Amino acid sequence: MFPLLAILFVLGAVTGSFLNVVIYRLPRKLSLVAPGSQCPRCEQPVKWYDNIPLLSYALLRGQCRHCGQGITMRYPTVELLTAVLWALAGAEFGMTWALLPALLFVSSLVAIFYIDLDHYIIPNVIVLPVAVIGLVANVAISLAGDESAASWQPWYAYLAAGLMSATFFFVVALLKPGGMGMGDVKLAGMMGFFLGKAVLTGLFLGFLFGAVTGVALMATGIKGPKSRIPFGPFLAIGAVIALFFGNDLLDLWTGLFQQ
Ligand SMILES: [Zn+2]
């Protein structure tokens, strides 16, 4: 197990480094490949040895090698977050086919979390293809999988969870314009395609975290009652928790009502 987790941690950090590029450039409609990374102040290109995920930030003590410009904590944070999520996915799913959609799911959620936080958008080029891949992968894994395994769900559970989540959010968006956006509708659908019935846990936690944070931001005066708070980041947090604990929490909750 340990070698797998270590490999996933390193690959996750590398993926996080790429997600930093996606998070910064995609909403600004910049190319993801060219030009290479450069310092925003002195515009010196970042050499490969100064672009090693996590390590370079620590070795450079968070400063540009040429001009000393501070490098935002965002970069190592995204790299570390993605590395930890990849290792957790390895611990949860092991060397199974289900590991692959899980890695795609957590990576896209990291990108969606930060892009929605910064720009109040959830880009179609992320959420739509990832949703389709998630549905196809989980249907295939379900059909080929062992029905007696604890985590197994029938293939139509993924399809139904995605369609019902998206429909629910679509209705909410229609009833309360200006709150929920179409990006949230698509994200909810994507979550259903990956989580199956565990999407209930993810959506519930998303609403819970969103409500608690909204109240806290207003109570402390950081945000007014009319200011916008993106909902995608809360859904993304709920989705990650649901991926790792969703079925357990669902069993726990349904158990409470059956006693
Ligand atoms: Zn510089």
Tab-separated table of C-alpha atoms and ligand atoms in Angstrom:
chain	number	residue	atom	x	y	z
A	1	MET	CA	0.000	0.000	0.000
A	2	PHE	CA	2.664	2.518	0.999
A	3	PRO	CA	4.474	2.626	-2.385
A	4	LEU	CA	1.145	3.233	-4.138
A	5	LEU	CA	0.280	6.109	-1.802
A	6	ALA	CA	3.749	7.648	-2.178
A	7	ILE	CA	3.554	7.438	-5.973
A	8	LEU	CA	0.054	8.934	-5.948
A	9	PHE	CA	1.218	11.750	-3.649
A	10	VAL	CA	4.011	12.700	-6.070
A	11	LEU	CA	1.790	12.393	-9.178
A	12	GLY	CA	-0.885	14.384	-7.346
A	13	ALA	CA	1.604	17.190	-6.616
A	14	VAL	CA	2.566	17.276	-10.313
A	15	THR	CA	-1.125	17.366	-11.274
A	16	GLY	CA	-1.661	20.150	-8.728
A	17	SER	CA	1.105	22.119	-10.440
A	18	PHE	CA	-0.822	21.785	-13.731
A	19	LEU	CA	-4.096	22.693	-11.966
A	20	ASN	CA	-2.443	25.958	-10.855
A	21	VAL	CA	-1.964	26.788	-14.532
A	22	VAL	CA	-5.568	25.807	-15.313
A	23	ILE	CA	-6.952	27.839	-12.381
A	24	TYR	CA	-5.042	30.961	-13.403
A	25	ARG	CA	-5.205	30.803	-17.193
A	26	LEU	CA	-8.479	29.085	-18.139
A	27	PRO	CA	-10.847	31.826	-16.835
A	28	ARG	CA	-8.568	34.457	-18.451
A	29	LYS	CA	-8.788	32.592	-21.789
A	30	LEU	CA	-4.994	32.171	-21.918
A	31	SER	CA	-3.234	29.172	-23.469
A	32	LEU	CA	-2.556	26.355	-21.010
A	33	VAL	CA	0.729	25.409	-22.690
A	34	ALA	CA	2.408	28.574	-23.961
A	35	PRO	CA	4.143	30.620	-22.796
A	36	GLY	CA	5.770	28.690	-19.963
A	37	SER	CA	5.576	29.967	-16.391
A	38	GLN	CA	7.179	33.321	-15.740
A	39	CYS	CA	7.538	35.701	-12.812
A	40	PRO	CA	4.672	38.258	-12.889
A	41	ARG	CA	7.072	41.081	-11.873
A	42	CYS	CA	10.420	40.580	-13.636
A	43	GLU	CA	8.925	38.292	-16.341
A	44	GLN	CA	11.915	35.949	-16.176
A	45	PRO	CA	10.900	32.461	-17.303
A	46	VAL	CA	10.734	29.961	-14.453
A	47	LYS	CA	13.390	27.277	-15.051
A	48	TRP	CA	12.369	23.632	-14.701
A	49	TYR	CA	14.417	23.241	-11.510
A	50	ASP	CA	12.512	26.165	-9.966
A	51	ASN	CA	9.187	24.640	-11.030
A	52	ILE	CA	9.249	21.372	-9.073
A	53	PRO	CA	5.957	20.985	-7.214
A	54	LEU	CA	6.200	21.788	-3.467
A	55	LEU	CA	10.013	21.462	-3.374
A	56	SER	CA	10.839	24.581	-5.376
A	57	TYR	CA	8.563	26.780	-3.298
A	58	ALA	CA	10.308	25.597	-0.127
A	59	LEU	CA	13.834	25.868	-1.597
A	60	LEU	CA	13.194	29.375	-2.970
A	61	ARG	CA	11.488	30.301	0.338
A	62	GLY	CA	8.489	31.559	-1.629
A	63	GLN	CA	10.417	34.132	-3.681
A	64	CYS	CA	11.348	34.616	-7.334
A	65	ARG	CA	15.002	33.603	-7.841
A	66	HIS	CA	15.698	36.742	-9.919
A	67	CYS	CA	13.847	39.641	-8.326
A	68	GLY	CA	12.702	38.324	-4.933
A	69	GLN	CA	9.021	38.863	-5.733
A	70	GLY	CA	6.880	36.855	-3.321
A	71	ILE	CA	5.191	33.772	-4.807
A	72	THR	CA	1.594	33.368	-3.681
A	73	MET	CA	0.887	30.594	-1.148
A	74	ARG	CA	-1.851	29.484	-3.551
A	75	TYR	CA	0.661	27.505	-5.635
A	76	PRO	CA	2.058	25.146	-2.975
A	77	THR	CA	-1.398	24.943	-1.362
A	78	VAL	CA	-3.003	23.600	-4.562
A	79	GLU	CA	-0.071	21.205	-5.082
A	80	LEU	CA	-0.244	19.868	-1.525
A	81	LEU	CA	-4.046	19.645	-1.571
A	82	THR	CA	-4.064	17.655	-4.824
A	83	ALA	CA	-1.231	15.413	-3.586
A	84	VAL	CA	-3.118	14.617	-0.355
A	85	LEU	CA	-6.396	13.984	-2.228
A	86	TRP	CA	-4.661	11.600	-4.658
A	87	ALA	CA	-3.071	9.692	-1.760
A	88	LEU	CA	-6.443	9.536	0.043
A	89	ALA	CA	-8.071	8.210	-3.133
A	90	GLY	CA	-5.350	5.537	-3.262
A	91	ALA	CA	-6.064	4.580	0.348
A	92	GLU	CA	-9.803	4.428	-0.330
A	93	PHE	CA	-9.879	2.596	-3.662
A	94	GLY	CA	-6.498	0.809	-3.856
A	95	MET	CA	-5.383	-0.594	-7.207
A	96	THR	CA	-8.886	-0.862	-8.662
A	97	TRP	CA	-10.514	0.635	-11.752
A	98	ALA	CA	-12.548	2.899	-9.453
A	99	LEU	CA	-9.329	4.730	-8.561
A	100	LEU	CA	-9.118	6.344	-12.019
A	101	PRO	CA	-12.451	8.233	-11.982
A	102	ALA	CA	-11.774	9.155	-8.333
A	103	LEU	CA	-8.488	10.842	-9.317
A	104	LEU	CA	-10.174	12.734	-12.150
A	105	PHE	CA	-13.031	13.727	-9.850
A	106	VAL	CA	-10.887	15.193	-7.047
A	107	SER	CA	-8.583	16.977	-9.519
A	108	SER	CA	-11.448	18.669	-11.344
A	109	LEU	CA	-13.016	19.620	-7.998
A	110	VAL	CA	-9.791	21.390	-6.942
A	111	ALA	CA	-9.843	23.424	-10.171
A	112	ILE	CA	-13.574	24.189	-9.860
A	113	PHE	CA	-13.170	25.178	-6.193
A	114	TYR	CA	-10.590	27.874	-6.944
A	115	ILE	CA	-11.965	29.107	-10.275
A	116	ASP	CA	-15.452	29.602	-8.825
A	117	LEU	CA	-13.952	31.248	-5.744
A	118	ASP	CA	-11.964	33.711	-7.898
A	119	HIS	CA	-14.304	34.324	-10.834
A	120	TYR	CA	-17.812	33.089	-9.892
A	121	ILE	CA	-17.828	30.706	-12.852
A	122	ILE	CA	-17.599	26.956	-13.327
A	123	PRO	CA	-16.136	26.511	-16.835
A	124	ASN	CA	-18.049	24.230	-19.200
A	125	VAL	CA	-14.760	22.899	-20.591
A	126	ILE	CA	-14.113	21.311	-17.194
A	127	VAL	CA	-17.513	20.314	-15.863
A	128	LEU	CA	-19.090	18.899	-19.051
A	129	PRO	CA	-16.362	16.507	-20.265
A	130	VAL	CA	-15.548	15.417	-16.714
A	131	ALA	CA	-19.244	14.685	-16.082
A	132	VAL	CA	-19.482	12.559	-19.245
A	133	ILE	CA	-16.275	10.659	-18.461
A	134	GLY	CA	-17.494	10.084	-14.895
A	135	LEU	CA	-20.793	8.624	-16.058
A	136	VAL	CA	-19.214	6.370	-18.697
A	137	ALA	CA	-16.472	5.179	-16.307
A	138	ASN	CA	-18.810	4.438	-13.413
A	139	VAL	CA	-21.378	2.664	-15.597
A	140	ALA	CA	-18.586	0.494	-17.043
A	141	ILE	CA	-17.100	-0.219	-13.613
A	142	SER	CA	-20.544	-1.062	-12.233
A	143	LEU	CA	-21.354	-3.479	-15.074
A	144	ALA	CA	-17.962	-5.194	-14.804
A	145	GLY	CA	-17.821	-5.037	-11.017
A	146	ASP	CA	-18.594	-7.407	-8.184
A	147	GLU	CA	-22.168	-6.875	-7.019
A	148	SER	CA	-21.410	-8.211	-3.553
A	149	ALA	CA	-18.745	-5.544	-2.859
A	150	ALA	CA	-19.830	-3.011	-0.241
A	151	SER	CA	-19.167	0.001	-2.477
A	152	TRP	CA	-20.911	-1.450	-5.537
A	153	GLN	CA	-23.863	0.456	-6.991
A	154	PRO	CA	-26.011	-0.495	-9.999
A	155	TRP	CA	-25.093	1.463	-13.136
A	156	TYR	CA	-28.429	3.305	-13.242
A	157	ALA	CA	-27.765	4.685	-9.730
A	158	TYR	CA	-25.042	6.916	-11.219
A	159	LEU	CA	-27.238	7.992	-14.130
A	160	ALA	CA	-30.233	8.704	-11.897
A	161	ALA	CA	-28.150	10.512	-9.240
A	162	GLY	CA	-26.674	12.869	-11.832
A	163	LEU	CA	-29.944	13.600	-13.624
A	164	MET	CA	-31.891	14.103	-10.394
A	165	SER	CA	-29.217	16.333	-8.810
A	166	ALA	CA	-29.011	18.533	-11.899
A	167	THR	CA	-32.806	18.729	-12.160
A	168	PHE	CA	-33.131	19.651	-8.486
A	169	PHE	CA	-30.555	22.428	-8.821
A	170	PHE	CA	-32.154	23.611	-12.054
A	171	VAL	CA	-35.493	24.041	-10.262
A	172	VAL	CA	-33.795	25.856	-7.370
A	173	ALA	CA	-32.046	28.152	-9.867
A	174	LEU	CA	-35.368	28.935	-11.584
A	175	LEU	CA	-37.175	29.609	-8.306
A	176	LYS	CA	-34.456	31.852	-6.907
A	177	PRO	CA	-32.689	33.679	-9.752
A	178	GLY	CA	-29.349	35.206	-8.843
A	179	GLY	CA	-28.554	32.600	-6.214
A	180	MET	CA	-27.758	29.312	-7.861
A	181	GLY	CA	-26.194	29.486	-11.330
A	182	MET	CA	-26.220	27.103	-14.281
A	183	GLY	CA	-22.644	26.193	-13.371
A	184	ASP	CA	-23.911	24.820	-10.065
A	185	VAL	CA	-26.580	22.833	-11.941
A	186	LYS	CA	-23.907	21.186	-14.096
A	187	LEU	CA	-21.620	20.604	-11.113
A	188	ALA	CA	-24.451	18.899	-9.196
A	189	GLY	CA	-25.036	16.622	-12.195
A	190	MET	CA	-21.325	15.845	-12.434
A	191	MET	CA	-21.263	14.954	-8.726
A	192	GLY	CA	-24.149	12.536	-9.181
A	193	PHE	CA	-22.415	10.758	-12.084
A	194	PHE	CA	-19.354	10.148	-9.883
A	195	LEU	CA	-20.965	9.542	-6.502
A	196	GLY	CA	-24.182	7.675	-7.291
A	197	LYS	CA	-26.433	7.628	-4.242
A	198	ALA	CA	-23.675	9.173	-2.096
A	199	VAL	CA	-24.409	12.422	-3.940
A	200	LEU	CA	-27.124	13.029	-1.331
A	201	THR	CA	-24.395	13.379	1.285
A	202	GLY	CA	-22.359	15.653	-0.975
A	203	LEU	CA	-25.252	18.001	-1.785
A	204	PHE	CA	-26.431	18.092	1.838
A	205	LEU	CA	-22.940	18.973	3.108
A	206	GLY	CA	-22.571	21.571	0.330
A	207	PHE	CA	-25.767	23.318	1.429
A	208	LEU	CA	-24.762	23.027	5.093
A	209	PHE	CA	-21.266	24.495	4.592
A	210	GLY	CA	-22.624	27.199	2.286
A	211	ALA	CA	-25.299	28.252	4.771
A	212	VAL	CA	-22.948	28.240	7.777
A	213	THR	CA	-20.287	30.220	5.889
A	214	GLY	CA	-22.852	32.672	4.501
A	215	VAL	CA	-24.242	33.380	7.961
A	216	ALA	CA	-20.738	33.704	9.430
A	217	LEU	CA	-19.593	36.126	6.675
A	218	MET	CA	-22.667	38.288	7.190
A	219	ALA	CA	-22.480	38.172	11.006
A	220	THR	CA	-18.855	39.326	10.920
A	221	GLY	CA	-19.669	42.010	8.344
A	222	ILE	CA	-17.213	40.606	5.785
A	223	LYS	CA	-20.097	40.219	3.324
A	224	GLY	CA	-23.406	42.071	3.160
A	225	PRO	CA	-26.771	40.348	2.691
A	226	LYS	CA	-26.761	41.280	-1.013
A	227	SER	CA	-23.206	40.256	-1.866
A	228	ARG	CA	-22.530	37.172	-3.943
A	229	ILE	CA	-20.956	34.094	-2.475
A	230	PRO	CA	-20.045	31.368	-4.994
A	231	PHE	CA	-21.711	28.052	-4.201
A	232	GLY	CA	-19.395	25.785	-6.216
A	233	PRO	CA	-16.611	25.699	-3.610
A	234	PHE	CA	-19.012	24.367	-0.965
A	235	LEU	CA	-20.348	21.735	-3.351
A	236	ALA	CA	-16.755	20.747	-4.149
A	237	ILE	CA	-15.939	20.267	-0.447
A	238	GLY	CA	-19.151	18.276	0.029
A	239	ALA	CA	-18.279	16.175	-3.037
A	240	VAL	CA	-14.819	15.260	-1.725
A	241	ILE	CA	-16.192	14.248	1.685
A	242	ALA	CA	-18.966	12.270	-0.019
A	243	LEU	CA	-16.422	10.444	-2.207
A	244	PHE	CA	-14.554	9.155	0.836
A	245	PHE	CA	-17.327	8.889	3.458
A	246	GLY	CA	-20.573	9.339	1.509
A	247	ASN	CA	-21.934	5.807	1.724
A	248	ASP	CA	-20.999	5.457	5.410
A	249	LEU	CA	-22.703	8.742	6.265
A	250	LEU	CA	-25.731	7.778	4.190
A	251	ASP	CA	-26.033	4.452	6.043
A	252	LEU	CA	-25.623	6.295	9.341
A	253	TRP	CA	-28.397	8.753	8.545
A	254	THR	CA	-30.850	6.251	7.107
A	255	GLY	CA	-30.119	4.048	10.139
A	256	LEU	CA	-31.168	6.873	12.461
A	257	PHE	CA	-34.605	6.984	10.883
A	258	GLN	CA	-35.121	3.221	10.900
A	259	GLN	CA	-34.732	2.715	14.632
B	1	ZN	ZN	10.886	37.865	-10.600
